[in-house]
mmCIF file of C-alpha atoms in Angstrom:
data_model
loop_
_atom_site.group_PDB
_atom_site.id
_atom_site.type_symbol
_atom_site.label_atom_id
_atom_site.label_comp_id
_atom_site.label_asym_id
_atom_site.label_seq_id
_atom_site.Cartn_x
_atom_site.Cartn_y
_atom_site.Cartn_z
ATOM 1 C CA MET A 1 -27.830 -63.016 -1.346
ATOM 2 C CA ALA A 2 -25.901 -59.803 -0.974
ATOM 3 C CA HIS A 3 -22.267 -60.027 -0.014
ATOM 4 C CA VAL A 4 -20.340 -57.313 1.792
ATOM 5 C CA MET A 5 -16.982 -56.813 0.169
ATOM 6 C CA PRO A 6 -14.221 -55.795 2.606
ATOM 7 C CA LEU A 7 -12.184 -52.739 1.834
ATOM 8 C CA ASP A 8 -8.679 -53.393 0.680
ATOM 9 C CA SER A 9 -5.718 -51.698 2.286
ATOM 10 C CA GLN A 10 -5.484 -49.024 -0.414
ATOM 11 C CA SER A 11 -9.121 -47.968 0.042
ATOM 12 C CA GLN A 12 -8.666 -47.849 3.793
ATOM 13 C CA ALA A 13 -5.626 -45.633 3.307
ATOM 14 C CA VAL A 14 -7.636 -43.271 1.108
ATOM 15 C CA VAL A 15 -10.355 -43.028 3.758
ATOM 16 C CA THR A 16 -7.726 -42.355 6.416
ATOM 17 C CA VAL A 17 -6.130 -39.620 4.310
ATOM 18 C CA LYS A 18 -9.524 -37.991 3.742
ATOM 19 C CA LYS A 19 -10.186 -38.005 7.460
ATOM 20 C CA LYS A 20 -6.833 -36.375 8.092
ATOM 21 C CA ALA A 21 -7.256 -33.858 5.270
ATOM 22 C CA GLN A 22 -9.211 -31.470 7.479
ATOM 23 C CA PRO A 23 -6.601 -28.847 8.395
ATOM 24 C CA CYS A 24 -6.215 -27.546 11.920
ATOM 25 C CA ARG A 25 -5.341 -23.931 12.477
ATOM 26 C CA SER A 26 -3.606 -22.467 15.485
ATOM 27 C CA TRP A 27 -5.685 -19.963 17.441
ATOM 28 C CA ILE A 28 -5.133 -18.182 20.718
ATOM 29 C CA VAL A 29 -8.079 -17.316 22.952
ATOM 30 C CA LEU A 30 -7.847 -14.374 25.357
ATOM 31 C CA ASP A 31 -10.598 -13.756 27.878
ATOM 32 C CA SER A 32 -11.562 -10.661 29.871
ATOM 33 C CA ARG A 33 -8.901 -11.459 32.502
ATOM 34 C CA GLY A 34 -6.142 -11.457 29.895
ATOM 35 C CA GLU A 35 -5.543 -15.182 30.237
ATOM 36 C CA SER A 36 -4.628 -16.958 27.011
ATOM 37 C CA THR A 37 -5.250 -20.457 25.714
ATOM 38 C CA VAL A 38 -3.845 -21.904 22.482
ATOM 39 C CA LEU A 39 -6.279 -23.933 20.370
ATOM 40 C CA ASP A 40 -5.441 -26.232 17.462
ATOM 41 C CA VAL A 41 -8.904 -26.848 16.038
ATOM 42 C CA ASP A 42 -10.548 -26.914 12.636
ATOM 43 C CA LYS A 43 -12.877 -24.290 11.240
ATOM 44 C CA HIS A 44 -16.038 -26.125 12.274
ATOM 45 C CA ALA A 45 -15.045 -25.953 15.938
ATOM 46 C CA ILE A 46 -14.409 -22.216 15.613
ATOM 47 C CA MET A 47 -17.758 -21.712 13.872
ATOM 48 C CA ARG A 48 -19.591 -23.529 16.654
ATOM 49 C CA ARG A 49 -17.682 -21.639 19.332
ATOM 50 C CA VAL A 50 -18.419 -18.105 18.084
ATOM 51 C CA ASN A 51 -21.590 -18.840 16.070
ATOM 52 C CA ILE A 52 -20.526 -17.428 12.699
ATOM 53 C CA HIS A 53 -20.907 -18.676 9.140
ATOM 54 C CA ALA A 54 -18.228 -20.281 6.984
ATOM 55 C CA ARG A 55 -18.123 -17.292 4.645
ATOM 56 C CA ASP A 56 -17.192 -15.065 7.590
ATOM 57 C CA LEU A 57 -14.445 -17.427 8.684
ATOM 58 C CA ARG A 58 -13.150 -17.587 5.112
ATOM 59 C CA ILE A 59 -12.345 -13.873 5.350
ATOM 60 C CA LEU A 60 -9.671 -14.746 7.924
ATOM 61 C CA ASP A 61 -7.971 -17.313 5.699
ATOM 62 C CA PRO A 62 -4.393 -16.068 5.036
ATOM 63 C CA LEU A 63 -4.281 -18.044 1.783
ATOM 64 C CA LEU A 64 -7.124 -15.976 0.339
ATOM 65 C CA SER A 65 -6.717 -12.336 -0.626
ATOM 66 C CA TYR A 66 -9.512 -10.517 1.171
ATOM 67 C CA PRO A 67 -9.430 -6.749 1.784
ATOM 68 C CA SER A 68 -9.342 -5.222 5.236
ATOM 69 C CA THR A 69 -12.709 -5.909 6.863
ATOM 70 C CA ILE A 70 -14.528 -5.303 10.144
ATOM 71 C CA LEU A 71 -17.854 -7.122 10.163
ATOM 72 C CA GLY A 72 -20.417 -7.004 12.948
ATOM 73 C CA ARG A 73 -22.398 -10.197 13.456
ATOM 74 C CA ASP A 74 -25.003 -11.145 16.039
ATOM 75 C CA ARG A 75 -22.524 -12.440 18.607
ATOM 76 C CA ALA A 76 -19.093 -11.651 17.176
ATOM 77 C CA ILE A 77 -16.970 -9.156 15.285
ATOM 78 C CA VAL A 78 -14.959 -10.582 12.396
ATOM 79 C CA LEU A 79 -11.807 -8.526 12.006
ATOM 80 C CA ASN A 80 -9.296 -8.774 9.163
ATOM 81 C CA LEU A 81 -6.630 -6.056 9.289
ATOM 82 C CA GLU A 82 -3.431 -7.016 7.486
ATOM 83 C CA HIS A 83 -1.773 -9.639 9.706
ATOM 84 C CA ILE A 84 -4.361 -9.244 12.475
ATOM 85 C CA LYS A 85 -7.075 -11.823 11.860
ATOM 86 C CA ALA A 86 -9.344 -12.110 14.861
ATOM 87 C CA ILE A 87 -12.848 -12.881 16.051
ATOM 88 C CA ILE A 88 -14.061 -10.718 18.926
ATOM 89 C CA THR A 89 -16.984 -11.695 21.101
ATOM 90 C CA SER A 90 -18.370 -10.012 24.195
ATOM 91 C CA GLU A 91 -16.239 -12.256 26.426
ATOM 92 C CA GLU A 92 -13.159 -13.388 24.502
ATOM 93 C CA VAL A 93 -10.885 -12.737 21.542
ATOM 94 C CA LEU A 94 -9.785 -15.443 19.121
ATOM 95 C CA LEU A 95 -6.600 -14.486 17.292
ATOM 96 C CA ARG A 96 -5.218 -16.497 14.421
ATOM 97 C CA ASP A 97 -1.572 -17.580 14.003
ATOM 98 C CA PRO A 98 -0.315 -16.372 17.426
ATOM 99 C CA SER A 99 3.252 -17.493 16.651
ATOM 100 C CA ASP A 100 3.618 -14.950 13.839
ATOM 101 C CA GLU A 101 6.222 -12.300 14.642
ATOM 102 C CA ASN A 102 3.783 -9.497 13.809
ATOM 103 C CA VAL A 103 0.982 -11.022 15.901
ATOM 104 C CA ILE A 104 3.033 -11.556 19.081
ATOM 105 C CA PRO A 105 3.009 -7.825 20.027
ATOM 106 C CA VAL A 106 -0.769 -7.774 19.504
ATOM 107 C CA VAL A 107 -1.185 -10.713 21.888
ATOM 108 C CA GLN A 108 0.954 -8.952 24.486
ATOM 109 C CA GLN A 109 -1.102 -5.769 24.167
ATOM 110 C CA LEU A 110 -4.336 -7.722 24.538
ATOM 111 C CA GLN A 111 -3.059 -9.505 27.640
ATOM 112 C CA ARG A 112 -2.097 -6.169 29.169
ATOM 113 C CA ARG A 113 -5.171 -4.117 28.287
ATOM 114 C CA LEU A 114 -8.124 -6.524 28.245
ATOM 115 C CA PRO A 115 -8.432 -6.820 32.059
ATOM 116 C CA GLY A 116 -9.703 -3.219 32.203
ATOM 117 C CA GLU A 117 -13.066 -4.178 33.658
ATOM 118 C CA ILE A 118 -11.541 -6.025 36.597
ATOM 119 C CA VAL A 119 -9.234 -3.137 37.409
ATOM 120 C CA ALA A 120 -12.164 -0.716 37.222
ATOM 121 C CA ASP A 121 -14.254 -2.929 39.520
ATOM 122 C CA GLN A 122 -11.483 -3.056 42.107
ATOM 123 C CA ALA A 123 -11.180 0.727 41.941
ATOM 124 C CA GLY A 124 -14.920 1.081 42.491
ATOM 125 C CA ASP A 125 -15.527 3.007 39.274
ATOM 126 C CA ASN A 126 -17.030 1.032 36.427
ATOM 127 C CA GLU A 127 -19.284 3.666 34.887
ATOM 128 C CA ASN A 128 -16.922 4.834 32.161
ATOM 129 C CA ASP A 129 -15.354 1.437 31.437
ATOM 130 C CA SER A 130 -15.567 0.494 27.765
ATOM 131 C CA PRO A 131 -17.161 -2.793 26.740
ATOM 132 C CA PHE A 132 -14.868 -5.738 26.217
ATOM 133 C CA GLU A 133 -15.275 -5.751 22.445
ATOM 134 C CA PHE A 134 -14.350 -2.052 22.265
ATOM 135 C CA ARG A 135 -11.145 -2.621 24.221
ATOM 136 C CA ALA A 136 -10.179 -5.497 21.954
ATOM 137 C CA LEU A 137 -11.050 -3.509 18.841
ATOM 138 C CA GLU A 138 -9.016 -0.562 20.104
ATOM 139 C CA VAL A 139 -5.951 -2.771 20.595
ATOM 140 C CA ALA A 140 -6.308 -4.137 17.055
ATOM 141 C CA LEU A 141 -6.715 -0.674 15.515
ATOM 142 C CA GLU A 142 -3.833 0.758 17.510
ATOM 143 C CA SER A 143 -1.589 -2.133 16.517
ATOM 144 C CA ILE A 144 -2.343 -1.920 12.810
ATOM 145 C CA CYS A 145 -2.029 1.885 12.758
ATOM 146 C CA SER A 146 1.293 1.722 14.597
ATOM 147 C CA PHE A 147 2.498 -1.057 12.304
ATOM 148 C CA LEU A 148 1.691 0.889 9.132
ATOM 149 C CA ALA A 149 3.127 4.092 10.615
ATOM 150 C CA ALA A 150 6.384 2.275 11.412
ATOM 151 C CA ARG A 151 6.583 0.876 7.862
ATOM 152 C CA THR A 152 5.985 4.393 6.530
ATOM 153 C CA LEU A 153 8.737 5.839 8.716
ATOM 154 C CA GLU A 154 11.180 3.170 7.524
ATOM 155 C CA LEU A 155 10.261 3.959 3.937
ATOM 156 C CA GLU A 156 10.773 7.683 4.488
ATOM 157 C CA ASP A 157 14.180 7.127 6.091
ATOM 158 C CA ALA A 158 15.283 5.130 3.053
ATOM 159 C CA ALA A 159 13.540 7.118 0.312
ATOM 160 C CA TYR A 160 14.567 10.718 0.986
ATOM 161 C CA PRO A 161 18.363 10.057 1.007
ATOM 162 C CA ALA A 162 17.997 7.893 -2.103
ATOM 163 C CA LEU A 163 16.121 10.663 -3.911
ATOM 164 C CA ASP A 164 18.744 13.218 -2.905
ATOM 165 C CA ASP A 165 21.500 10.932 -4.209
ATOM 166 C CA LEU A 166 19.630 10.507 -7.465
ATOM 167 C CA THR A 167 19.250 14.267 -7.789
ATOM 168 C CA SER A 168 22.964 14.834 -7.328
ATOM 169 C CA GLN A 169 24.024 11.962 -9.600
ATOM 170 C CA VAL A 170 21.836 10.137 -12.097
ATOM 171 C CA SER A 171 23.213 6.609 -12.312
ATOM 172 C CA SER A 172 21.855 3.140 -12.933
ATOM 173 C CA ARG A 173 22.420 2.167 -9.303
ATOM 174 C CA ASN A 174 20.526 5.158 -7.944
ATOM 175 C CA LEU A 175 17.724 4.725 -10.463
ATOM 176 C CA ASP A 176 17.262 1.057 -9.544
ATOM 177 C CA ARG A 177 17.296 1.946 -5.853
ATOM 178 C CA VAL A 178 14.583 4.577 -6.288
ATOM 179 C CA ARG A 179 12.546 2.228 -8.474
ATOM 180 C CA LYS A 180 12.439 -0.400 -5.728
ATOM 181 C CA LEU A 181 11.512 2.197 -3.121
ATOM 182 C CA LYS A 182 8.741 3.549 -5.320
ATOM 183 C CA SER A 183 7.320 0.049 -5.794
ATOM 184 C CA GLY A 184 7.346 -0.484 -2.041
ATOM 185 C CA MET A 185 5.680 2.883 -1.498
ATOM 186 C CA THR A 186 2.909 2.000 -3.970
ATOM 187 C CA ARG A 187 2.169 -1.271 -2.183
ATOM 188 C CA LEU A 188 2.251 0.368 1.248
ATOM 189 C CA THR A 189 -0.033 3.173 0.077
ATOM 190 C CA ALA A 190 -2.568 0.628 -1.152
ATOM 191 C CA ARG A 191 -2.520 -1.125 2.235
ATOM 192 C CA VAL A 192 -2.963 2.121 4.158
ATOM 193 C CA GLN A 193 -5.707 3.237 1.775
ATOM 194 C CA LYS A 194 -7.676 0.034 2.420
ATOM 195 C CA VAL A 195 -7.649 0.594 6.181
ATOM 196 C CA THR A 196 -8.555 4.268 5.704
ATOM 197 C CA ASP A 197 -11.495 3.411 3.456
ATOM 198 C CA LEU A 198 -12.675 0.776 5.937
ATOM 199 C CA LEU A 199 -12.733 3.195 8.874
ATOM 200 C CA GLU A 200 -14.354 5.895 6.767
ATOM 201 C CA GLN A 201 -17.055 3.484 5.658
ATOM 202 C CA LEU A 202 -17.780 2.514 9.268
ATOM 203 C CA LEU A 203 -17.944 6.139 10.363
ATOM 204 C CA ASP A 204 -20.424 6.959 7.611
ATOM 205 C CA ASP A 205 -22.892 4.245 8.668
ATOM 206 C CA ASP A 206 -24.365 4.334 12.181
ATOM 207 C CA ASP A 207 -26.009 0.936 11.682
ATOM 208 C CA ASP A 208 -22.648 -0.715 11.033
ATOM 209 C CA MET A 209 -21.247 0.881 14.177
ATOM 210 C CA ALA A 210 -24.279 -0.282 16.151
ATOM 211 C CA ASP A 211 -23.664 -3.846 14.929
ATOM 212 C CA LEU A 212 -20.249 -3.748 16.613
ATOM 213 C CA TYR A 213 -21.791 -3.123 20.046
ATOM 214 C CA LEU A 214 -22.070 -6.792 21.080
ATOM 215 C CA THR A 215 -22.785 -6.136 24.755
ATOM 216 C CA ARG A 216 -25.785 -3.990 23.906
ATOM 217 C CA LYS A 217 -27.077 -6.512 21.371
ATOM 218 C CA LEU A 218 -26.820 -9.344 23.897
ATOM 219 C CA SER A 219 -28.753 -7.356 26.493
ATOM 220 C CA GLY A 220 -31.333 -6.509 23.829
ATOM 221 C CA ALA A 221 -31.610 -10.157 22.804
ATOM 222 C CA SER A 222 -32.197 -11.117 26.429
ATOM 223 C CA THR A 223 -35.001 -8.552 26.645
ATOM 224 C CA VAL A 224 -36.618 -9.853 23.466
ATOM 225 C CA SER A 225 -36.214 -13.428 24.687
ATOM 226 C CA GLY A 226 -38.090 -12.578 27.859
ATOM 227 C CA SER A 227 -40.983 -11.179 25.844
ATOM 228 C CA GLY A 228 -41.671 -14.557 24.189
ATOM 229 C CA ALA A 229 -39.810 -14.328 20.925
ATOM 230 C CA ALA A 230 -37.110 -16.840 21.796
ATOM 231 C CA ASN A 231 -38.816 -19.669 19.923
ATOM 232 C CA TRP A 232 -38.209 -18.261 16.439
ATOM 233 C CA TYR A 233 -35.245 -15.872 16.915
ATOM 234 C CA PRO A 234 -32.354 -18.401 16.564
ATOM 235 C CA ALA A 235 -33.857 -20.031 13.481
ATOM 236 C CA SER A 236 -33.534 -16.986 11.233
ATOM 237 C CA PRO A 237 -30.264 -15.016 11.128
ATOM 238 C CA THR A 238 -31.927 -12.212 9.169
ATOM 239 C CA ILE A 239 -34.796 -11.838 11.622
ATOM 240 C CA GLY A 240 -32.362 -12.186 14.503
ATOM 241 C CA SER A 241 -30.235 -9.374 13.130
ATOM 242 C CA LYS A 242 -33.294 -7.156 12.790
ATOM 243 C CA ILE A 243 -34.361 -7.959 16.346
ATOM 244 C CA SER A 244 -30.871 -7.238 17.649
ATOM 245 C CA ARG A 245 -30.789 -3.918 15.829
ATOM 246 C CA ALA A 246 -34.287 -2.998 16.992
ATOM 247 C CA SER A 247 -33.453 -4.000 20.537
ATOM 248 C CA ILE A 248 -30.623 -1.478 20.594
ATOM 249 C CA VAL A 249 -33.158 1.306 20.321
ATOM 250 C CA THR A 250 -35.522 -0.401 22.766
ATOM 251 C CA VAL A 251 -32.941 -0.936 25.492
ATOM 252 C CA ASP A 252 -31.267 2.452 25.311
ATOM 253 C CA HIS A 253 -34.368 4.409 24.317
ATOM 254 C CA GLY A 254 -32.577 6.825 22.069
ATOM 255 C CA ASP A 255 -29.303 6.801 23.996
ATOM 256 C CA GLU A 256 -26.522 6.960 21.441
ATOM 257 C CA ASN A 257 -23.604 7.051 23.891
ATOM 258 C CA GLY A 258 -22.425 3.617 22.815
ATOM 259 C CA VAL A 259 -22.353 4.582 19.165
ATOM 260 C CA GLU A 260 -20.796 7.914 20.023
ATOM 261 C CA GLU A 261 -18.129 6.158 22.067
ATOM 262 C CA LEU A 262 -17.331 3.849 19.162
ATOM 263 C CA GLU A 263 -17.457 6.776 16.760
ATOM 264 C CA MET A 264 -14.889 8.695 18.807
ATOM 265 C CA LEU A 265 -12.726 5.581 18.938
ATOM 266 C CA LEU A 266 -12.865 5.093 15.184
ATOM 267 C CA GLU A 267 -12.313 8.791 14.493
ATOM 268 C CA ALA A 268 -9.141 8.818 16.594
ATOM 269 C CA TYR A 269 -7.566 5.988 14.626
ATOM 270 C CA PHE A 270 -8.961 7.292 11.359
ATOM 271 C CA MET A 271 -7.064 10.522 11.955
ATOM 272 C CA GLN A 272 -3.933 8.535 12.770
ATOM 273 C CA ILE A 273 -4.113 6.355 9.663
ATOM 274 C CA ASP A 274 -5.060 9.380 7.572
ATOM 275 C CA GLY A 275 -1.911 11.114 8.822
ATOM 276 C CA THR A 276 0.109 8.096 7.687
ATOM 277 C CA LEU A 277 -1.589 8.291 4.306
ATOM 278 C CA ASN A 278 -0.729 11.987 4.082
ATOM 279 C CA LYS A 279 2.928 11.162 4.737
ATOM 280 C CA LEU A 280 2.886 8.667 1.882
ATOM 281 C CA THR A 281 1.166 11.208 -0.347
ATOM 282 C CA THR A 282 3.872 13.762 0.483
ATOM 283 C CA LEU A 283 6.539 11.170 -0.293
ATOM 284 C CA ARG A 284 4.870 10.394 -3.619
ATOM 285 C CA GLU A 285 4.812 14.103 -4.480
ATOM 286 C CA TYR A 286 8.501 14.362 -3.583
ATOM 287 C CA ILE A 287 9.246 11.417 -5.861
ATOM 288 C CA ASP A 288 7.227 13.011 -8.662
ATOM 289 C CA ASP A 289 9.097 16.289 -8.187
ATOM 290 C CA THR A 290 12.397 14.432 -8.320
ATOM 291 C CA GLU A 291 11.346 12.687 -11.515
ATOM 292 C CA ASP A 292 10.366 16.025 -13.053
ATOM 293 C CA TYR A 293 13.719 17.502 -12.051
ATOM 294 C CA ILE A 294 15.580 14.566 -13.585
ATOM 295 C CA ASN A 295 13.529 14.837 -16.770
ATOM 296 C CA ILE A 296 14.437 18.539 -16.949
ATOM 297 C CA GLN A 297 18.092 17.623 -16.545
ATOM 298 C CA ILE A 298 17.828 15.011 -19.277
ATOM 299 C CA ASP A 299 16.100 17.493 -21.597
ATOM 300 C CA ASN A 300 18.833 20.037 -20.886
ATOM 301 C CA HIS A 301 21.539 17.504 -21.757
ATOM 302 C CA ARG A 302 19.625 16.561 -24.876
ATOM 303 C CA ASN A 303 19.458 20.209 -25.926
ATOM 304 C CA GLN A 304 23.185 20.585 -25.341
ATOM 305 C CA LEU A 305 23.839 17.576 -27.559
ATOM 306 C CA ILE A 306 21.634 19.074 -30.272
ATOM 307 C CA GLN A 307 23.596 22.324 -30.066
ATOM 308 C CA LEU A 308 26.846 20.418 -30.313
ATOM 309 C CA GLU A 309 25.479 18.556 -33.312
ATOM 310 C CA LEU A 310 24.593 21.900 -34.933
ATOM 311 C CA PHE A 311 28.130 23.215 -34.424
ATOM 312 C CA LEU A 312 29.668 20.043 -35.823
ATOM 313 C CA SER A 313 27.322 19.957 -38.802
ATOM 314 C CA SER A 314 28.056 23.603 -39.653
ATOM 315 C CA GLY A 315 31.795 23.038 -39.364
ATOM 316 C CA THR A 316 31.541 19.926 -41.531
ATOM 317 C CA VAL A 317 29.738 21.857 -44.287
ATOM 318 C CA CYS A 318 32.363 24.608 -44.249
ATOM 319 C CA LEU A 319 35.205 22.102 -44.359
ATOM 320 C CA ALA A 320 33.460 20.304 -47.221
ATOM 321 C CA ILE A 321 33.441 23.554 -49.252
ATOM 322 C CA TRP A 322 37.144 24.047 -48.525
ATOM 323 C CA SER A 323 37.808 20.438 -49.549
ATOM 324 C CA LEU A 324 35.824 21.035 -52.758
ATOM 325 C CA VAL A 325 38.133 23.898 -53.732
ATOM 326 C CA ALA A 326 41.196 21.815 -52.960
ATOM 327 C CA GLY A 327 39.739 18.937 -54.967
ATOM 328 C CA ILE A 328 39.081 21.081 -57.997
ATOM 329 C CA PHE A 329 42.655 22.353 -58.073
ATOM 330 C CA GLY A 330 44.012 18.902 -57.343
ATOM 331 C CA VAL A 331 42.474 17.247 -60.411
ATOM 332 C CA ASN A 332 45.138 15.921 -62.786
ATOM 333 C CA ILE A 333 43.868 17.815 -65.846
ATOM 334 C CA PRO A 334 46.302 19.938 -67.909
ATOM 335 C CA TYR A 335 45.368 23.644 -68.156
ATOM 336 C CA THR A 336 47.545 26.562 -69.230
ATOM 337 C CA TRP A 337 47.180 28.950 -66.302
ATOM 338 C CA ASN A 338 48.654 26.343 -63.902
ATOM 339 C CA THR A 339 52.079 26.889 -65.433
ATOM 340 C CA ASN A 340 54.329 29.462 -63.721
ATOM 341 C CA HIS A 341 51.534 30.496 -61.320
ATOM 342 C CA GLY A 342 52.572 28.547 -58.179
ATOM 343 C CA TYR A 343 52.361 31.679 -56.006
ATOM 344 C CA MET A 344 48.562 31.591 -56.431
ATOM 345 C CA PHE A 345 48.285 28.477 -54.252
ATOM 346 C CA LYS A 346 48.541 30.319 -50.955
ATOM 347 C CA TRP A 347 46.040 32.954 -52.054
ATOM 348 C CA VAL A 348 43.505 30.337 -53.107
ATOM 349 C CA VAL A 349 43.913 28.416 -49.843
ATOM 350 C CA THR A 350 43.702 31.594 -47.738
ATOM 351 C CA ALA A 351 40.664 32.936 -49.581
ATOM 352 C CA SER A 352 38.880 29.579 -49.282
ATOM 353 C CA ALA A 353 39.606 29.406 -45.554
ATOM 354 C CA ILE A 354 38.319 32.972 -45.028
ATOM 355 C CA LEU A 355 35.189 32.190 -47.037
ATOM 356 C CA CYS A 356 34.462 28.976 -45.106
ATOM 357 C CA SER A 357 35.110 30.651 -41.736
ATOM 358 C CA THR A 358 32.778 33.512 -42.654
ATOM 359 C CA LEU A 359 30.103 31.033 -43.690
ATOM 360 C CA PHE A 360 30.494 29.165 -40.363
ATOM 361 C CA ILE A 361 30.216 32.392 -38.336
ATOM 362 C CA LEU A 362 27.144 33.506 -40.291
ATOM 363 C CA THR A 363 25.477 30.116 -39.719
ATOM 364 C CA ILE A 364 26.079 30.187 -35.948
ATOM 365 C CA SER A 365 24.987 33.832 -35.710
ATOM 366 C CA TYR A 366 21.748 33.043 -37.531
ATOM 367 C CA ALA A 367 21.132 30.086 -35.205
ATOM 368 C CA ARG A 368 21.639 32.289 -32.147
ATOM 369 C CA TYR A 369 19.426 34.979 -33.651
ATOM 370 C CA LYS A 370 16.637 32.420 -34.036
ATOM 371 C CA GLY A 371 17.258 31.090 -30.503
ATOM 372 C CA LEU A 372 18.367 27.664 -31.684
ATOM 373 C CA VAL A 373 21.521 27.746 -29.535
ATOM 374 C CA GLY A 374 22.349 29.398 -26.242
ATOM 375 C CA SER A 375 24.158 32.670 -25.966
#
């Protein structure tokens, strides 16, 4: 007979801890009316809500180091731009960590600018209104470009005075200050370069831009569903993606206005972020020029020290010759011509001094003739 063993308290605690181990992340949901709702749900609830895979959601994990990414999926856009980690659908925007100080301005911009369709409907002109996903994407791009431009401006305001101070006075304090600024500039340049490469990659591929047009893909999927293909479309993401992409051409029949609209949007912010990158490049060139100037100054000081060493070495040799003469006559050895010839001392000293001075002058003149010292 089989017996069922009850779980002890420790095993029950382990099971309870495992059940509570699933982390919940804070999200904010903004709809087309600009109304927001805060969600504290796990990743599985988000995946079911926007119909994306776990690998796409992993891109938005702040604990993992993923590059800047804008991915177009069948029903959502996965967006990872620095601190902006969002999922954009055709009806709502899910933004991660809404309490972050850098994300709060993005939420405010979305609440102000997402209700564009309602305002256009009330005005009676809805022909030129952008799709919801384009408005949300524009807010994200504008926010990240403005954020990086502001960081660049702060860096410029701190770097140029520091470089000027270093040029006027080379000191350990100024060198350490410029070193820290250069490290910050390198990191900021890498961040701006990632966003620039991302936008450039999107602009070079029309298919990737077409994948970001969710409204068009949904209308195309509805058309395909009405033709009898709804039974096998949801079962295969690959086939579904192909159908969505093919339906874009079917619905619009060669109309590329949607892609052109997105292309103009991306080009505008590409030019803005490229301008920020150019500012950082100019700052890097200014730093390199300052380093070259300081190296020239250091080489000049080194040359002056070498010249001083040449003067001192030449003088030392001449004094050594003079000391040799004095040493020879100072040896305590008896010799006959030392008696009653004390008046010769001043002549010997004077002649030795003249000889050593002449030797010193000839050495320096030869060095100047060869260009070893300055004139």
